[in-house]
Amino acid sequence: FKRVPWDPSQVTLPSGIITAVETALLTEVNLPWFTTHLAVTFKGSLSVLTEFIHTWTSEEDQHSDLLGNYLIITRNVDPTRLRQLRKEVVEGGFELDYHTPMEAMTYTTLQELATMVFYNNVAKVAKNHDKDLSTLLRRLSKDEILHYAFYRDVIKAHLDLNHNYCYHLAHVIMNFKMPGRVIRDFDERMMIIAKEASYGPIQYFDQVLDVIVDYWQIEKLRPSSSEAEKARIQILEYHQRLKRIRDRLARQK
């Protein structure tokens, strides 16, 4: 960049795709905070879980490297601005308002599935502009689907053992937000991505929330605890409320 300084004329991708990839990168770079939360939450747990978190950390670290290197090498972003954004996001930190292992795994299930869907949907849009980027995003989504499956099936196993575990799911499901929300202009970014990169409220309901509620068979659970049953009903009511919003958005679209 000293020999050939960056210039906006070097950009080759549509702005919506750049926003999507940059937002994914800024989400992935907060890895130190994610890992710290998981390490503290699962301290003293089964060794297989600790090993999984270590593997997960190394793979997510590769994701941020790939996304950052792609944007810099292809000159689709101003490198100085990108470095400033990365520093700002990591300095800002990231904290989850969940304190139990079940809540943490409920969150990571939703987050990993949402990330996988995000990468796949953006890959489809990017294919017509840069096949290498599309391939890269699909490769990342393969990691995410495995991460998602691990967390998802741990929750399912607990629910199979005791339906009362659904008590821990409601608060997380009804208050879920992507970790990228710490980015200062996150809402504006998501509006652009929904319009130009095929990931918004409709995709979240169809490909994330609806999938999870069905896989965990929330409707069929029969908790013996009144608090757990209340949580189950709250999840189903929330699901129906978002479905109505999704249907309205689909009609408008």
Tab-separated table of C-alpha atoms in Angstrom:
chain	number	residue	atom	x	y	z
A	1	PHE	CA	0.000	0.000	0.000
A	2	LYS	CA	2.999	2.294	0.270
A	3	ARG	CA	3.909	1.576	-3.344
A	4	VAL	CA	0.293	1.632	-4.555
A	5	PRO	CA	-1.939	3.521	-2.101
A	6	TRP	CA	-5.533	2.438	-1.698
A	7	ASP	CA	-8.082	4.311	-3.765
A	8	PRO	CA	-11.910	3.890	-4.030
A	9	SER	CA	-11.493	3.205	-7.748
A	10	GLN	CA	-9.904	-0.164	-6.871
A	11	VAL	CA	-13.152	-1.482	-5.359
A	12	THR	CA	-14.703	-4.243	-7.484
A	13	LEU	CA	-17.645	-5.469	-5.379
A	14	PRO	CA	-21.103	-3.943	-4.834
A	15	SER	CA	-21.295	-1.954	-1.602
A	16	GLY	CA	-23.898	-4.315	-0.097
A	17	ILE	CA	-21.591	-7.331	-0.358
A	18	ILE	CA	-18.673	-5.361	1.061
A	19	THR	CA	-20.842	-4.304	3.999
A	20	ALA	CA	-21.836	-7.937	4.586
A	21	VAL	CA	-18.262	-9.279	4.524
A	22	GLU	CA	-16.938	-6.403	6.611
A	23	THR	CA	-19.706	-6.899	9.194
A	24	ALA	CA	-18.901	-10.624	9.381
A	25	LEU	CA	-15.242	-9.783	9.949
A	26	LEU	CA	-16.009	-7.263	12.692
A	27	THR	CA	-18.143	-9.899	14.400
A	28	GLU	CA	-15.435	-12.559	14.199
A	29	VAL	CA	-12.640	-10.299	15.534
A	30	ASN	CA	-14.353	-10.111	18.932
A	31	LEU	CA	-13.243	-13.706	19.465
A	32	PRO	CA	-11.204	-12.980	22.662
A	33	TRP	CA	-14.371	-11.889	24.437
A	34	PHE	CA	-16.434	-14.838	23.187
A	35	THR	CA	-13.772	-17.340	24.232
A	36	THR	CA	-13.400	-15.765	27.665
A	37	HIS	CA	-17.139	-16.022	28.283
A	38	LEU	CA	-17.277	-19.682	27.222
A	39	ALA	CA	-14.123	-20.604	29.148
A	40	VAL	CA	-15.494	-19.078	32.359
A	41	THR	CA	-18.989	-20.511	31.874
A	42	PHE	CA	-17.753	-24.067	31.267
A	43	LYS	CA	-14.837	-24.095	33.705
A	44	GLY	CA	-14.692	-27.522	35.342
A	45	SER	CA	-17.008	-29.112	32.766
A	46	LEU	CA	-16.335	-32.297	30.808
A	47	SER	CA	-12.980	-32.357	29.031
A	48	VAL	CA	-14.692	-32.957	25.677
A	49	LEU	CA	-16.441	-29.607	26.063
A	50	THR	CA	-13.208	-27.813	26.921
A	51	GLU	CA	-11.519	-29.389	23.903
A	52	PHE	CA	-14.412	-28.315	21.688
A	53	ILE	CA	-14.136	-24.695	22.861
A	54	HIS	CA	-10.400	-24.739	22.061
A	55	THR	CA	-11.071	-26.116	18.564
A	56	TRP	CA	-13.923	-23.661	18.068
A	57	THR	CA	-11.627	-20.766	19.029
A	58	SER	CA	-8.928	-21.774	16.550
A	59	GLU	CA	-11.429	-22.147	13.712
A	60	GLU	CA	-13.161	-18.819	14.411
A	61	ASP	CA	-9.728	-17.179	14.484
A	62	GLN	CA	-9.114	-18.551	10.977
A	63	HIS	CA	-12.425	-17.071	9.859
A	64	SER	CA	-11.459	-13.541	10.860
A	65	ASP	CA	-8.051	-13.961	9.202
A	66	LEU	CA	-9.600	-15.130	5.930
A	67	LEU	CA	-12.204	-12.381	5.803
A	68	GLY	CA	-9.703	-9.657	6.705
A	69	ASN	CA	-7.086	-10.891	4.247
A	70	TYR	CA	-9.662	-11.138	1.474
A	71	LEU	CA	-10.836	-7.555	1.924
A	72	ILE	CA	-7.282	-6.209	2.079
A	73	ILE	CA	-5.770	-8.262	-0.771
A	74	THR	CA	-8.638	-7.481	-3.145
A	75	ARG	CA	-8.510	-3.797	-2.116
A	76	ASN	CA	-12.256	-3.697	-1.600
A	77	VAL	CA	-11.874	-1.658	1.603
A	78	ASP	CA	-9.710	1.163	2.851
A	79	PRO	CA	-7.127	-0.750	4.964
A	80	THR	CA	-6.617	2.117	7.406
A	81	ARG	CA	-10.343	2.458	8.030
A	82	LEU	CA	-10.714	-1.318	8.468
A	83	ARG	CA	-7.928	-1.431	11.065
A	84	GLN	CA	-9.571	1.405	12.966
A	85	LEU	CA	-12.919	-0.404	12.950
A	86	ARG	CA	-11.330	-3.658	14.151
A	87	LYS	CA	-9.593	-1.861	17.010
A	88	GLU	CA	-12.778	-0.042	17.976
A	89	VAL	CA	-14.857	-3.235	18.074
A	90	VAL	CA	-12.345	-5.237	20.136
A	91	GLU	CA	-11.807	-2.331	22.534
A	92	GLY	CA	-15.569	-2.077	23.012
A	93	GLY	CA	-15.739	-5.673	24.225
A	94	PHE	CA	-18.676	-8.043	24.219
A	95	GLU	CA	-20.619	-9.401	27.168
A	96	LEU	CA	-23.489	-11.865	27.242
A	97	ASP	CA	-26.247	-11.538	29.815
A	98	TYR	CA	-26.357	-15.301	30.352
A	99	HIS	CA	-24.820	-17.097	33.297
A	100	THR	CA	-25.690	-20.795	32.999
A	101	PRO	CA	-24.210	-23.360	30.603
A	102	MET	CA	-27.679	-24.086	29.153
A	103	GLU	CA	-28.250	-20.420	28.373
A	104	ALA	CA	-24.796	-20.100	26.839
A	105	MET	CA	-25.372	-23.121	24.602
A	106	THR	CA	-28.810	-21.900	23.593
A	107	TYR	CA	-27.236	-18.626	22.514
A	108	THR	CA	-24.365	-20.263	20.645
A	109	THR	CA	-26.818	-22.584	18.859
A	110	LEU	CA	-28.768	-19.627	17.496
A	111	GLN	CA	-25.655	-17.602	16.779
A	112	GLU	CA	-23.836	-20.360	14.898
A	113	LEU	CA	-26.878	-21.234	12.789
A	114	ALA	CA	-27.513	-17.571	12.010
A	115	THR	CA	-23.871	-17.155	10.987
A	116	MET	CA	-23.988	-20.240	8.764
A	117	VAL	CA	-27.149	-18.990	7.041
A	118	PHE	CA	-25.609	-15.541	6.688
A	119	TYR	CA	-22.474	-16.895	4.980
A	120	ASN	CA	-24.431	-19.145	2.640
A	121	ASN	CA	-26.891	-16.425	1.641
A	122	VAL	CA	-24.175	-13.839	1.011
A	123	ALA	CA	-22.219	-16.464	-0.959
A	124	LYS	CA	-25.158	-16.881	-3.336
A	125	VAL	CA	-25.274	-13.130	-3.999
A	126	ALA	CA	-21.480	-12.826	-4.252
A	127	LYS	CA	-21.162	-15.656	-6.793
A	128	ASN	CA	-21.988	-13.372	-9.720
A	129	HIS	CA	-19.319	-10.879	-8.681
A	130	ASP	CA	-16.430	-12.976	-7.303
A	131	LYS	CA	-16.479	-16.778	-7.327
A	132	ASP	CA	-13.492	-16.923	-4.968
A	133	LEU	CA	-15.376	-14.933	-2.342
A	134	SER	CA	-18.403	-17.187	-2.770
A	135	THR	CA	-16.201	-20.259	-2.278
A	136	LEU	CA	-14.556	-18.730	0.793
A	137	LEU	CA	-17.904	-17.933	2.422
A	138	ARG	CA	-19.248	-21.416	1.748
A	139	ARG	CA	-16.125	-22.915	3.298
A	140	LEU	CA	-16.662	-20.847	6.437
A	141	SER	CA	-20.289	-21.935	6.566
A	142	LYS	CA	-19.152	-25.576	6.720
A	143	ASP	CA	-17.333	-24.852	9.979
A	144	GLU	CA	-20.355	-23.003	11.321
A	145	ILE	CA	-22.769	-25.847	10.575
A	146	LEU	CA	-20.566	-28.220	12.592
A	147	HIS	CA	-20.323	-25.743	15.477
A	148	TYR	CA	-24.094	-25.293	15.353
A	149	ALA	CA	-24.767	-29.045	15.295
A	150	PHE	CA	-22.652	-29.593	18.408
A	151	TYR	CA	-24.417	-26.969	20.515
A	152	ARG	CA	-27.846	-27.839	19.089
A	153	ASP	CA	-27.530	-31.507	19.922
A	154	VAL	CA	-26.263	-30.872	23.455
A	155	ILE	CA	-29.442	-28.877	24.125
A	156	LYS	CA	-31.581	-31.579	22.484
A	157	ALA	CA	-29.980	-34.270	24.634
A	158	HIS	CA	-30.804	-32.306	27.793
A	159	LEU	CA	-34.401	-31.756	26.673
A	160	ASP	CA	-34.743	-35.473	25.945
A	161	LEU	CA	-33.586	-36.233	29.481
A	162	ASN	CA	-35.761	-33.640	31.172
A	163	HIS	CA	-38.344	-31.387	29.514
A	164	ASN	CA	-37.933	-28.873	32.339
A	165	TYR	CA	-34.657	-27.745	30.759
A	166	CYS	CA	-36.751	-25.618	28.386
A	167	TYR	CA	-36.962	-23.146	31.283
A	168	HIS	CA	-33.438	-22.016	30.339
A	169	LEU	CA	-34.254	-21.446	26.665
A	170	ALA	CA	-36.975	-18.795	26.732
A	171	HIS	CA	-34.991	-15.744	27.861
A	172	VAL	CA	-32.250	-16.400	25.315
A	173	ILE	CA	-34.561	-17.097	22.371
A	174	MET	CA	-36.748	-14.059	23.008
A	175	ASN	CA	-33.811	-11.689	23.493
A	176	PHE	CA	-31.399	-13.044	20.900
A	177	LYS	CA	-29.190	-10.525	19.130
A	178	MET	CA	-26.177	-11.207	16.961
A	179	PRO	CA	-22.804	-10.466	18.598
A	180	GLY	CA	-22.114	-7.912	15.856
A	181	ARG	CA	-24.559	-5.566	17.572
A	182	VAL	CA	-21.585	-3.912	19.303
A	183	ILE	CA	-20.590	-2.373	15.948
A	184	ARG	CA	-21.561	1.296	16.135
A	185	ASP	CA	-23.654	1.342	12.942
A	186	PHE	CA	-24.897	-2.243	13.209
A	187	ASP	CA	-28.577	-1.485	12.558
A	188	GLU	CA	-27.781	0.475	9.409
A	189	ARG	CA	-25.515	-2.332	8.217
A	190	MET	CA	-28.215	-4.954	8.750
A	191	MET	CA	-30.720	-2.902	6.765
A	192	ILE	CA	-28.271	-2.822	3.840
A	193	ILE	CA	-27.522	-6.537	4.160
A	194	ALA	CA	-31.224	-7.437	4.275
A	195	LYS	CA	-31.822	-5.457	1.093
A	196	GLU	CA	-28.704	-6.321	-0.899
A	197	ALA	CA	-27.152	-9.487	0.565
A	198	SER	CA	-30.128	-11.727	1.360
A	199	TYR	CA	-30.045	-11.841	5.169
A	200	GLY	CA	-32.698	-10.066	7.225
A	201	PRO	CA	-35.731	-10.725	9.448
A	202	ILE	CA	-37.395	-13.027	6.913
A	203	GLN	CA	-34.311	-15.237	6.603
A	204	TYR	CA	-33.792	-15.195	10.375
A	205	PHE	CA	-37.277	-16.556	10.991
A	206	ASP	CA	-37.348	-19.069	8.121
A	207	GLN	CA	-33.805	-20.399	8.390
A	208	VAL	CA	-32.919	-19.936	12.063
A	209	LEU	CA	-35.717	-19.529	14.618
A	210	ASP	CA	-38.260	-21.774	12.911
A	211	VAL	CA	-35.614	-24.464	12.382
A	212	ILE	CA	-34.562	-24.432	16.033
A	213	VAL	CA	-38.074	-24.452	17.502
A	214	ASP	CA	-38.921	-27.397	15.278
A	215	TYR	CA	-35.701	-29.354	15.955
A	216	TRP	CA	-36.010	-29.000	19.726
A	217	GLN	CA	-39.706	-29.937	19.420
A	218	ILE	CA	-40.758	-27.151	21.762
A	219	GLU	CA	-44.418	-27.713	20.958
A	220	LYS	CA	-44.255	-31.370	22.029
A	221	LEU	CA	-42.421	-30.823	25.318
A	222	ARG	CA	-44.407	-31.441	28.492
A	223	PRO	CA	-42.506	-29.994	31.456
A	224	SER	CA	-43.576	-30.931	34.965
A	225	SER	CA	-42.413	-27.596	36.379
A	226	SER	CA	-44.891	-24.709	36.090
A	227	GLU	CA	-42.016	-22.270	35.449
A	228	ALA	CA	-40.702	-24.443	32.630
A	229	GLU	CA	-44.169	-24.775	31.112
A	230	LYS	CA	-44.579	-20.996	31.266
A	231	ALA	CA	-41.247	-20.624	29.451
A	232	ARG	CA	-42.326	-23.129	26.801
A	233	ILE	CA	-45.539	-21.202	26.123
A	234	GLN	CA	-43.590	-17.938	25.948
A	235	ILE	CA	-41.306	-19.432	23.286
A	236	LEU	CA	-44.253	-20.602	21.185
A	237	GLU	CA	-46.037	-17.246	21.508
A	238	TYR	CA	-42.840	-15.426	20.551
A	239	HIS	CA	-42.433	-17.756	17.568
A	240	GLN	CA	-45.968	-16.981	16.375
A	241	ARG	CA	-45.485	-13.259	16.864
A	242	LEU	CA	-42.338	-13.275	14.733
A	243	LYS	CA	-44.103	-15.412	12.144
A	244	ARG	CA	-46.766	-12.727	11.745
A	245	ILE	CA	-44.065	-10.083	11.347
A	246	ARG	CA	-42.250	-12.288	8.852
A	247	ASP	CA	-45.447	-12.795	6.816
A	248	ARG	CA	-46.135	-9.061	6.759
A	249	LEU	CA	-42.598	-8.288	5.592
A	250	ALA	CA	-42.818	-10.979	2.915
A	251	ARG	CA	-46.042	-9.470	1.565
A	252	GLN	CA	-44.497	-6.002	1.490
A	253	LYS	CA	-41.444	-7.362	-0.283
